[in-house]
Tab-separated table of C-alpha atoms and ligand atoms in Angstrom:
chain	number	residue	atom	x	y	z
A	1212	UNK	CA	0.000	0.000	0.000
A	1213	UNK	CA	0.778	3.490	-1.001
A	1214	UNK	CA	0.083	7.300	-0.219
A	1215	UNK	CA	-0.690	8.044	-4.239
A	1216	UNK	CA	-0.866	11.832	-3.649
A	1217	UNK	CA	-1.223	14.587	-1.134
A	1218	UNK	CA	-3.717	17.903	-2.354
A	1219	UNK	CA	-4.404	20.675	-0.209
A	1220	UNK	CA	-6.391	24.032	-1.113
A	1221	UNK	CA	-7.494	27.148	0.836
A	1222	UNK	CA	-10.501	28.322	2.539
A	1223	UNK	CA	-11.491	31.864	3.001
A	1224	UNK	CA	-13.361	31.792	6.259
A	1225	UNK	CA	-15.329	35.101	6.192
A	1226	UNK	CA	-16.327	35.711	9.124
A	1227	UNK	CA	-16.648	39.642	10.881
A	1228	UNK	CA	-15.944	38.442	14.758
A	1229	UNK	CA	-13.189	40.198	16.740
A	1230	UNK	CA	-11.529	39.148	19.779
A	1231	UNK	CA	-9.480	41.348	22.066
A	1232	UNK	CA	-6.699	41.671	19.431
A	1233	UNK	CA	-7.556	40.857	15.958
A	1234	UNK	CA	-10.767	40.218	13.529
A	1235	UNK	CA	-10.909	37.422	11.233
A	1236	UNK	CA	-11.824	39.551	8.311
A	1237	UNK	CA	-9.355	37.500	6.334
A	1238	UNK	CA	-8.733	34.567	7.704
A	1239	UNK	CA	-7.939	31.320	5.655
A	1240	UNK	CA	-7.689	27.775	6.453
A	1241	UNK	CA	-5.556	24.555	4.694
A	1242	UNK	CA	-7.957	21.614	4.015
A	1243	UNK	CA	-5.837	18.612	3.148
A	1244	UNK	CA	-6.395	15.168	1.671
A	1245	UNK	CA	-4.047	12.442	1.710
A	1246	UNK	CA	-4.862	9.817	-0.595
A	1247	UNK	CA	-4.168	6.010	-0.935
A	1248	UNK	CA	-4.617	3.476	-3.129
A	1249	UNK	CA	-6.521	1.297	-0.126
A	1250	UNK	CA	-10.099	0.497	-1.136
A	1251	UNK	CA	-12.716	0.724	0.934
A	1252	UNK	CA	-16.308	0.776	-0.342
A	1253	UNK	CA	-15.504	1.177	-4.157
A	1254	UNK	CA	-13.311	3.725	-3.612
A	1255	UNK	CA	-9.570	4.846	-2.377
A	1256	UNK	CA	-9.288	5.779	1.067
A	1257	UNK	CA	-8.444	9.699	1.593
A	1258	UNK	CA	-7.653	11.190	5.187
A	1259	UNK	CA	-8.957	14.734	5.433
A	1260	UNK	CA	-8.009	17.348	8.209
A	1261	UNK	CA	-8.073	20.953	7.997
A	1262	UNK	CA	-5.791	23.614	9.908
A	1263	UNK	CA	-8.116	23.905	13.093
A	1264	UNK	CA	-9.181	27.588	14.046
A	1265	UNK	CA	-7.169	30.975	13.867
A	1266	UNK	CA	-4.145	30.693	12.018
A	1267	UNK	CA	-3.797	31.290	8.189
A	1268	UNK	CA	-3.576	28.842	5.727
A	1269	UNK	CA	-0.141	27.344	5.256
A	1270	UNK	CA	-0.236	25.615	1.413
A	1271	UNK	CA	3.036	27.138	0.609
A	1272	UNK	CA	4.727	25.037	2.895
A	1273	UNK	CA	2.996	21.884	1.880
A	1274	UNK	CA	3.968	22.588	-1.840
A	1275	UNK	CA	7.162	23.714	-1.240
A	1276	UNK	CA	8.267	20.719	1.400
A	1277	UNK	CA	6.566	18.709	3.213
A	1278	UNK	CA	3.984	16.852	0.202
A	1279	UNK	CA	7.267	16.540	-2.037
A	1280	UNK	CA	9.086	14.441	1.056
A	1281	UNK	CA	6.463	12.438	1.245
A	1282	UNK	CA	6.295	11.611	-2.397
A	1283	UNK	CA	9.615	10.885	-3.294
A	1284	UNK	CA	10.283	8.474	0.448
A	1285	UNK	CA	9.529	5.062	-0.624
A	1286	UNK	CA	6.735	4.211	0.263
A	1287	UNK	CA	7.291	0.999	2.483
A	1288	UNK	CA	9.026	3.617	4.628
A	1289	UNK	CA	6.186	5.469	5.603
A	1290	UNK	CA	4.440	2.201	6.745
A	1291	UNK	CA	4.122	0.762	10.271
A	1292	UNK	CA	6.151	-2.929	10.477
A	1293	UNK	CA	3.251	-5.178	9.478
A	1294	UNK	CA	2.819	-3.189	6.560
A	1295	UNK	CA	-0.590	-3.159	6.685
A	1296	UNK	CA	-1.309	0.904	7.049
A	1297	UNK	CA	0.191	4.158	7.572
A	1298	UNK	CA	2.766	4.901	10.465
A	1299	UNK	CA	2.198	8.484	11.496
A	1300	UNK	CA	5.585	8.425	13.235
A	1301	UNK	CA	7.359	7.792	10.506
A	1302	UNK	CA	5.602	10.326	8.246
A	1303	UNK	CA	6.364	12.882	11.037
A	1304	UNK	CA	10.052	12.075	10.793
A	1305	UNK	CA	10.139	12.391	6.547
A	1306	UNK	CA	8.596	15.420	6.955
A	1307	UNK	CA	10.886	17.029	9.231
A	1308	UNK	CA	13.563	16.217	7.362
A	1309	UNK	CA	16.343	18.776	6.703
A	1310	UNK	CA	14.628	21.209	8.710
A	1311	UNK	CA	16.083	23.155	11.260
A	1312	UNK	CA	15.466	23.188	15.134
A	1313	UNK	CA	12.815	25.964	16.041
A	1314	UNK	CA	11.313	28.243	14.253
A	1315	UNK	CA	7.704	25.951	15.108
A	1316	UNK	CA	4.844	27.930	13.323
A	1317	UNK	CA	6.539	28.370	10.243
A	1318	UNK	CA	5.754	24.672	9.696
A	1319	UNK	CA	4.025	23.148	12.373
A	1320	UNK	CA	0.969	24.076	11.363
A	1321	UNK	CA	1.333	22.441	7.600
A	1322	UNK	CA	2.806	19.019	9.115
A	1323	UNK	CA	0.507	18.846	11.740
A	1324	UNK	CA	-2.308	18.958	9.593
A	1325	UNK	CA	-0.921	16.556	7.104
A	1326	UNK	CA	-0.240	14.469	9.949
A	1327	UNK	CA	-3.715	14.487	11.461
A	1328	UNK	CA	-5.234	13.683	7.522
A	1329	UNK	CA	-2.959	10.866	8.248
A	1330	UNK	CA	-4.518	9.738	11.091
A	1331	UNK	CA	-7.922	10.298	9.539
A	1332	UNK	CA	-6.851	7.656	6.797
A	1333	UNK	CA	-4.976	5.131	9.321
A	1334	UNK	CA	-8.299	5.254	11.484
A	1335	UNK	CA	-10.752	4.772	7.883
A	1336	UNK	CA	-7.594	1.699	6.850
A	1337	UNK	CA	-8.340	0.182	10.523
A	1338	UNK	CA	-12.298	0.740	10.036
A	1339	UNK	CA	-12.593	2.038	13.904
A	1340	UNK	CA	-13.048	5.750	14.747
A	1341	UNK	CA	-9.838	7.819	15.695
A	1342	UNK	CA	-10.747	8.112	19.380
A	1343	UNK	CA	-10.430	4.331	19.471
A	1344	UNK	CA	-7.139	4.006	17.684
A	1345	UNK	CA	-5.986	6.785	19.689
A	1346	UNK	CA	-6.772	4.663	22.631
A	1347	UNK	CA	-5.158	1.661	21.731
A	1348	UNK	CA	-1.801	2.901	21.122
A	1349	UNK	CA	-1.999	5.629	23.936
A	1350	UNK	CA	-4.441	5.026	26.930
A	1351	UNK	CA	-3.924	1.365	26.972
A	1352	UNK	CA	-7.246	1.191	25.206
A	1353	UNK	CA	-9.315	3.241	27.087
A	1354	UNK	CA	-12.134	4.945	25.171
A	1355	UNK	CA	-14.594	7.177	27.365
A	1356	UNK	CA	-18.434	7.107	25.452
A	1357	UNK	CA	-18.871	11.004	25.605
A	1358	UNK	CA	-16.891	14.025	26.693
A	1359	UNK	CA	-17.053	17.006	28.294
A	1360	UNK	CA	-17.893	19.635	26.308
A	1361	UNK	CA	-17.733	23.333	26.964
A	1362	UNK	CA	-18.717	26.410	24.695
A	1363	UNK	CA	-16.840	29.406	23.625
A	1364	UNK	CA	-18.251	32.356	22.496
A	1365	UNK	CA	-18.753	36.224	24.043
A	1366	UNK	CA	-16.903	37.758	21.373
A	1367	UNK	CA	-17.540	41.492	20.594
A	1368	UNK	CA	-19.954	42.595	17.897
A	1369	UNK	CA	-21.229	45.533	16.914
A	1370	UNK	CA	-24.402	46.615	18.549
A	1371	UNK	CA	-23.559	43.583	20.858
A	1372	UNK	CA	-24.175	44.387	24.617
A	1373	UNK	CA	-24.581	42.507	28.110
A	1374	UNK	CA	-28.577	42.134	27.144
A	1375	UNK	CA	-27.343	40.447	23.880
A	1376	UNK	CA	-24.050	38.500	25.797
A	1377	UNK	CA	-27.239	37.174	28.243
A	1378	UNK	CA	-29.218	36.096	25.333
A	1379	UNK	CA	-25.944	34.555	23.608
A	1380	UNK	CA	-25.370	32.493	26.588
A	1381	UNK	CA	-29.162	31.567	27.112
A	1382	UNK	CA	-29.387	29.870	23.616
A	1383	UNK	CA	-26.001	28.383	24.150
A	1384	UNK	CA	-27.172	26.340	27.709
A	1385	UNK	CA	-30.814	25.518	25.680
A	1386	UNK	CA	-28.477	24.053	23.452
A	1387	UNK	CA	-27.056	21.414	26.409
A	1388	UNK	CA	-24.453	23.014	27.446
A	1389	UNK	CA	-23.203	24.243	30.628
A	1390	UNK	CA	-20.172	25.741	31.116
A	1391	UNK	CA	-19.538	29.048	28.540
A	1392	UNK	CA	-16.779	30.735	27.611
A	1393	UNK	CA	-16.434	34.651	26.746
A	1394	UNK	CA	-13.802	37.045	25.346
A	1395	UNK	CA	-12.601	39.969	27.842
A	1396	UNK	CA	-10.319	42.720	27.006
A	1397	UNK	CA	-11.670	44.081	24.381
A	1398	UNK	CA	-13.550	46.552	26.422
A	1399	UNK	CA	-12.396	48.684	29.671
A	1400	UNK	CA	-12.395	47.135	33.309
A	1401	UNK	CA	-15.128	47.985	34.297
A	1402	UNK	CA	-17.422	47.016	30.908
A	1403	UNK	CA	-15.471	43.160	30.824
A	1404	UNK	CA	-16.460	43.488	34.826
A	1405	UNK	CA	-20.273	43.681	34.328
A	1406	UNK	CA	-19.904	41.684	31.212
A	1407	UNK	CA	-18.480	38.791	33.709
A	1408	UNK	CA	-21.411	39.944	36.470
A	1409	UNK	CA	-24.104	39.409	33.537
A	1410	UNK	CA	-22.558	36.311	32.330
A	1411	UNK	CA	-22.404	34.668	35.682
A	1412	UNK	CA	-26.484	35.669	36.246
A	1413	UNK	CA	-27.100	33.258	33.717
A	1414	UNK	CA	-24.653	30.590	34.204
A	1415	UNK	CA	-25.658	30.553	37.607
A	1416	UNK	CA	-22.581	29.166	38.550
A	1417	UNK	CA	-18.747	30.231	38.957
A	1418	UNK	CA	-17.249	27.101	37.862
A	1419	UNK	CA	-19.644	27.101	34.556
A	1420	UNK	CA	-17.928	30.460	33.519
A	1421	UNK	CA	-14.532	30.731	31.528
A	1422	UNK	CA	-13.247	34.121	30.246
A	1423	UNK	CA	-10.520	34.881	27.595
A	1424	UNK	CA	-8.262	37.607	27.148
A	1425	UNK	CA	-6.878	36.644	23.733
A	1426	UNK	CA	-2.919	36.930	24.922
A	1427	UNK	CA	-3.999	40.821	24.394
A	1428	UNK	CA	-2.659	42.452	27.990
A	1429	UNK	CA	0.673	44.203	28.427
A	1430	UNK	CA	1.703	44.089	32.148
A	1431	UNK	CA	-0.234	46.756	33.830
A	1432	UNK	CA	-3.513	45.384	32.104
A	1433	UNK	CA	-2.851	42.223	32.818
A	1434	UNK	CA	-2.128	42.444	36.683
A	1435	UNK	CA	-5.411	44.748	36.715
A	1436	UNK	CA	-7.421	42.219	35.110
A	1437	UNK	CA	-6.094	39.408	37.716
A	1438	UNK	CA	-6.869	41.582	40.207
A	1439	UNK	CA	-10.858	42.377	38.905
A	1440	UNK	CA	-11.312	38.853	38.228
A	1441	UNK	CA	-10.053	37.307	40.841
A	1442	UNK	CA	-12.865	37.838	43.406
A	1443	UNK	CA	-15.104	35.550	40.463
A	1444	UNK	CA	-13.324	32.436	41.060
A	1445	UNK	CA	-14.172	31.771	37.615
A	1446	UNK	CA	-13.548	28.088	35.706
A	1447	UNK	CA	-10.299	29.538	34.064
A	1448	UNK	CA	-8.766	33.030	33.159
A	1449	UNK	CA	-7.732	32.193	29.673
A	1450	UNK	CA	-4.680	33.645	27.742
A	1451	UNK	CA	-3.353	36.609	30.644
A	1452	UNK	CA	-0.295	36.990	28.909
A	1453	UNK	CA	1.698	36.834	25.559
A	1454	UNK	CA	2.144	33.729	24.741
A	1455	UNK	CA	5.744	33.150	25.417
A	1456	UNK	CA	5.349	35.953	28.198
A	1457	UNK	CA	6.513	33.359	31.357
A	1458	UNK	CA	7.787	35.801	33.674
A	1459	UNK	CA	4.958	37.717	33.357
A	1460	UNK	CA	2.423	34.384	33.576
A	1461	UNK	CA	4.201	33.992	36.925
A	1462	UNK	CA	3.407	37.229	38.272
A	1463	UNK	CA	0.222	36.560	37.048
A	1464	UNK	CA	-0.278	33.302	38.628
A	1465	UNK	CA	1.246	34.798	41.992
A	1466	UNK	CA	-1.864	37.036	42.319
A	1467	UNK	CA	-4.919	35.242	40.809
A	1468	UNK	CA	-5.543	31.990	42.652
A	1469	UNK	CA	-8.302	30.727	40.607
A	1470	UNK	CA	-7.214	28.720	37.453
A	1471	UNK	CA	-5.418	30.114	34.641
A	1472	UNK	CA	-5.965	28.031	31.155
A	1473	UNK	CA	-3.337	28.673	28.069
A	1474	UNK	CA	-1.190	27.214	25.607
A	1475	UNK	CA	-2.476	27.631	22.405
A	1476	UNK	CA	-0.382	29.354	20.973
A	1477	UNK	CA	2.322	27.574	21.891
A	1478	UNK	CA	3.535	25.068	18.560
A	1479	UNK	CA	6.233	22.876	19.861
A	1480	UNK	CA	6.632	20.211	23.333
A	1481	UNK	CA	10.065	22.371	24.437
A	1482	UNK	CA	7.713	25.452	24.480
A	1483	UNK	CA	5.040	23.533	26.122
A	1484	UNK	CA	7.174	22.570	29.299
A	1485	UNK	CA	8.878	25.499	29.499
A	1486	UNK	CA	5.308	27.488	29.733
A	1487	UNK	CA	4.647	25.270	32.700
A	1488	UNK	CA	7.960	25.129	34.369
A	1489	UNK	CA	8.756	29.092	33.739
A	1490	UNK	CA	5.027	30.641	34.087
A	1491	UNK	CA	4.607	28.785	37.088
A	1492	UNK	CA	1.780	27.026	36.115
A	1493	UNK	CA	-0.065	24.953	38.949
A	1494	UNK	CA	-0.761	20.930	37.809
A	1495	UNK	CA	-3.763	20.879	40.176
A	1496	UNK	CA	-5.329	23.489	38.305
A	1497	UNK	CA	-4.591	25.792	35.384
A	1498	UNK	CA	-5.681	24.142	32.084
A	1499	UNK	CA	-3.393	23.979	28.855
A	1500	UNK	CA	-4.680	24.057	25.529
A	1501	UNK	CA	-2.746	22.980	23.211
A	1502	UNK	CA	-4.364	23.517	19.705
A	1503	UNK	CA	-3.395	19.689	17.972
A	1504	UNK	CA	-3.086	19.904	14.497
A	1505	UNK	CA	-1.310	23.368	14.690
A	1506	UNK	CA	1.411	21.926	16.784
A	1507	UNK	CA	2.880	19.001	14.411
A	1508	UNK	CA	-0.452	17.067	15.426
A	1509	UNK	CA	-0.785	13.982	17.121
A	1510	UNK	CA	2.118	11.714	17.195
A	1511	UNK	CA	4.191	15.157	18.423
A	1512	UNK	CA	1.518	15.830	21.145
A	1513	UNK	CA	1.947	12.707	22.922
A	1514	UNK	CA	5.699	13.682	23.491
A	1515	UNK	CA	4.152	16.717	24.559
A	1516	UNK	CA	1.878	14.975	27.350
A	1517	UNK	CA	4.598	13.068	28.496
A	1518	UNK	CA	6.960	15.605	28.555
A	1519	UNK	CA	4.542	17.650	31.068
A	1520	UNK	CA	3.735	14.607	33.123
A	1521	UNK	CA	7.207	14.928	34.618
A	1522	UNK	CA	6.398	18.195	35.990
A	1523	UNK	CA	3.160	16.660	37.863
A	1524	UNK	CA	0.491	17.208	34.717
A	1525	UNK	CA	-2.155	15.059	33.918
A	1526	UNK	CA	-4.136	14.589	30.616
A	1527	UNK	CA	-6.773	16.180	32.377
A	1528	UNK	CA	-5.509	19.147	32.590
A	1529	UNK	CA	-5.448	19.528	28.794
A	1530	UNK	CA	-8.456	20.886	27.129
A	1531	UNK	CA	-7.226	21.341	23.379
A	1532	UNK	CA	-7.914	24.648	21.541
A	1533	UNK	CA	-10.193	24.271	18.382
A	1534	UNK	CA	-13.815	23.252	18.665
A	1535	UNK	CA	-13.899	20.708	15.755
A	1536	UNK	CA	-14.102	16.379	15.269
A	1537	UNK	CA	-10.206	16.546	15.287
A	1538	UNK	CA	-9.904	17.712	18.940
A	1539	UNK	CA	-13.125	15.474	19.589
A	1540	UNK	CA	-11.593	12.103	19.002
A	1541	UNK	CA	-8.242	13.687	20.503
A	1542	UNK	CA	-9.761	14.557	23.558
A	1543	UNK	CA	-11.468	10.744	23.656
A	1544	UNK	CA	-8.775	8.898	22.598
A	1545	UNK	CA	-6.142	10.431	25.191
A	1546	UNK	CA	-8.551	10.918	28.032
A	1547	UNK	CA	-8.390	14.675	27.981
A	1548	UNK	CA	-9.980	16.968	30.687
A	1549	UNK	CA	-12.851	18.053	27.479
A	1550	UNK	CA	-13.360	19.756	24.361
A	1551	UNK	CA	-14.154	22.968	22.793
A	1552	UNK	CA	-16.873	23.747	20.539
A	1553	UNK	CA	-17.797	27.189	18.811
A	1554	UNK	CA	-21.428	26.150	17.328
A	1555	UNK	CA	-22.371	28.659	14.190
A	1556	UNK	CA	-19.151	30.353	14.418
A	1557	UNK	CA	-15.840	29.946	12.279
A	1558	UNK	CA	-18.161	28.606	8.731
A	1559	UNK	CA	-17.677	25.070	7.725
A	1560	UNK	CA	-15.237	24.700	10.256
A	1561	UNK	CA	-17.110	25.065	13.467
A	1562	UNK	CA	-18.453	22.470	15.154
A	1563	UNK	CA	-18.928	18.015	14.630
A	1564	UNK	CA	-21.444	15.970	13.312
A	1565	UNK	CA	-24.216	18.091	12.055
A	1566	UNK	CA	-26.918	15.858	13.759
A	1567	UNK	CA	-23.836	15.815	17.361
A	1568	UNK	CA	-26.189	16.740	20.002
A	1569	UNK	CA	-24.592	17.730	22.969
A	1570	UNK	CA	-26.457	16.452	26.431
A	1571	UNK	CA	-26.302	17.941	29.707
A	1572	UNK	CA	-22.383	19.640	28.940
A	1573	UNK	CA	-20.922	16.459	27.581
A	1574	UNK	CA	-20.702	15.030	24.025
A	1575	UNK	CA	-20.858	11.577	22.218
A	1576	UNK	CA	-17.767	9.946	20.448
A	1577	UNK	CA	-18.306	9.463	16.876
A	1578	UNK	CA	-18.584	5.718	16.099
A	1579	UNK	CA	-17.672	6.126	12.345
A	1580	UNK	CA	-14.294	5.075	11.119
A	1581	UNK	CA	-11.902	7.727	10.584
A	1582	UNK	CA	-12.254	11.011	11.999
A	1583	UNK	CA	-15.926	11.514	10.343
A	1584	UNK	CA	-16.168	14.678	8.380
A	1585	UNK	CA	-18.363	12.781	6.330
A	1586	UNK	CA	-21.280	13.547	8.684
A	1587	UNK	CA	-20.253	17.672	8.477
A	1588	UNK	CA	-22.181	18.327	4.966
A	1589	UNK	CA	-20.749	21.499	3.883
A	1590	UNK	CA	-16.882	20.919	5.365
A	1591	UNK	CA	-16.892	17.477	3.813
A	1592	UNK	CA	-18.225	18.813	0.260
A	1593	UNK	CA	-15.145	21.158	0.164
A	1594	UNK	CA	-13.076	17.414	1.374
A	1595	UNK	CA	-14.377	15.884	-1.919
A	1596	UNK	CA	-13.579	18.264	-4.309
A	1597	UNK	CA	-10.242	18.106	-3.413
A	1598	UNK	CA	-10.746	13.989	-4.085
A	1599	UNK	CA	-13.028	13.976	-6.443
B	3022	MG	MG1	-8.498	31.217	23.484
């Protein structure tokens, strides 16, 4: 068996949202196929994955690199020792081939979505869903049935205010979910403060209320933010800092007790521990969040886990970035603390199974083979055509 070709394209995602630093007025994402000449149903198998949310697409890199490495290895090189399907850790290693240590985003997000199509097509070659291959090879095959599964939202529109936040997060738990998410910082103290106050009226609870500042504060702002929030006790204070900001995630971490989630925007497993050694992150409760497929996807990410685990950190503290299937079955098949989902938001690329229900704050596994973007319509559509 053979990969027989490897096609990406981009996706505008037009969308008008804003978060505390940037709007997504031209945003793009990679969708990627990677075909084989296995047959299953009539037809080859292809493994689909797309760049997950928020950073642009990257088919330069593909073209240039990574899809050419892969074509010209031979192909029994790229396969696992039975030689009966694709070994992701081996197609990691072609790929990073001749490239040089750091430098993580200017290619982790192309491999790591090549690598998770990968996994899409080893899961379809296997006939079981990801989350269950994921188990097998890396929770000893332990596959949860559902998973939590919180919402993100809150972001600032125009004409959007706390009466329309309320109603935002009303829909959202008549939906079945119950813990929410919502932007701050891209409004004055005290706005994001009764923002948070009108939130948590609706919630009803502390621990059902996340916020997230985007990685938007300088210093002052985001000591003064630690300080307003922390009489919430809120779920998690998401994204304080710059991302590679440790000293100032420590100071941050000195003053608000409550837990701090971040991480994803973060692209490699050195940067990873260091953001948990260095920002003084606390294993019994901050939250990292990782976004998969951005950071050299899955194969890399369980170096990451263990890599953590020395410091004291357990899978459930991980709640990857990126509300999509890929996080889904990654979340399921690693035992991860839950999932993300933006419902509506983010085009073709929000959300799971169109007919994914999600019950009382948790979500089902898929039982499909593969990772299942045949059960998202309009995302899988745009899958074909790349196929077809
Ligand atoms: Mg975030």
């Amino acid at each position: 068996m053979r990969i027989t070709d490897i096609r990406e394209t981009a996706v505008a995602l037009k969308s008008d949202l804003r978060n505390a630093v940037f709007d997504f007025s031209e945003m793009t994402t990679s969708v990627v196929a990677v075909i084989t000449d296995v047959v299953r149903e009539g037809r080859p198998v292809a493994g689909f994955a797309f760049n997950s949310t928020g950073r642009y697409a990257c088919g330069a890199q593909m073209r240039d690199r990574f899809i050419p490495r892969l074509r010209k290895a031979p192909p029994g090189s790229l396969l696992n020792d039975a030689g009966d399907n694709l070994d992701a850790e081996k197609i990691l290693a072609c790929m990073m081939q001749r490239e040089k240590p750091g430098g993580h985003t200017e290619r982790s997000v192309a491999i790591g979505t090549i690598e998770v199509a990968v996994w899409d097509a080893i899961a379809k070659i296997a006939g079981k869903p990801l989350h269950r291959v994921l188990a097998e090879k890396y929770s000893g095959g332990r596959s949860p049935q559902r998973v939590p599964c919180y919402v993100g939202g809150g972001w600032y529109e125009p004409g959007k205010g706390v009466k329309e936040l309320q109603d935002e997060i009303r829909a959202r738990l008549d939906q079945g979910y119950t813990t929410m998410k919502i932007k701050v910082g891209g409004a004055a103290i005290p706005e994001d403060v009764k923002r948070v106050e009108a939130a948590l009226a609706v919630v009803g609870a502390a621990d059902r209320l996340a916020v997230d500042a985007n990685a938007g504060f300088d210093r002052t702002r985001a000591l003064a933010y630690a300080k307003a929030l922390a009489p919430f006790r809120l779920r998690w204070f998401e994204e304080p800092t710059g991302p590679l900001d440790y000293a100032l995630l420590a100071d941050v971490a000195a003053e608000y007790d409550s837990p701090i989630g971040t991480g994803e925007n973060l692209f490699s497993t050195e940067d990873v521990e260091n953001l948990v050694r260095f920002g003084r992150l606390r294993p019994d409760r901050d939250i990292i969040q990782t976004d998969v497929p951005q950071s050299y996807g899955i194969v890399q990410f369980s170096r990451t886990l263990e890599a953590v685990k020395r410091h004291g950190w357990e899978r459930k503290s991980f709640f990857p970035h990126g509300g999509n299937q890929m996080t889904l079955h990654i979340v399921g098949g690693f035992g991860l603390g839950g999932c993300e989902a933006y419902p509506g938001v983010f085009g073709i690329f929000a959300g799971f199974a169109d007919d994914a229900r999600v019950e009382n704050g948790f979500l089902k596994l898929p039982e499909r083979p593969g990772i299942g973007f045949e059960a998202q319509n309009a995302l899988y559509a745009v899958m074909r055509e790349l196929v077809d």
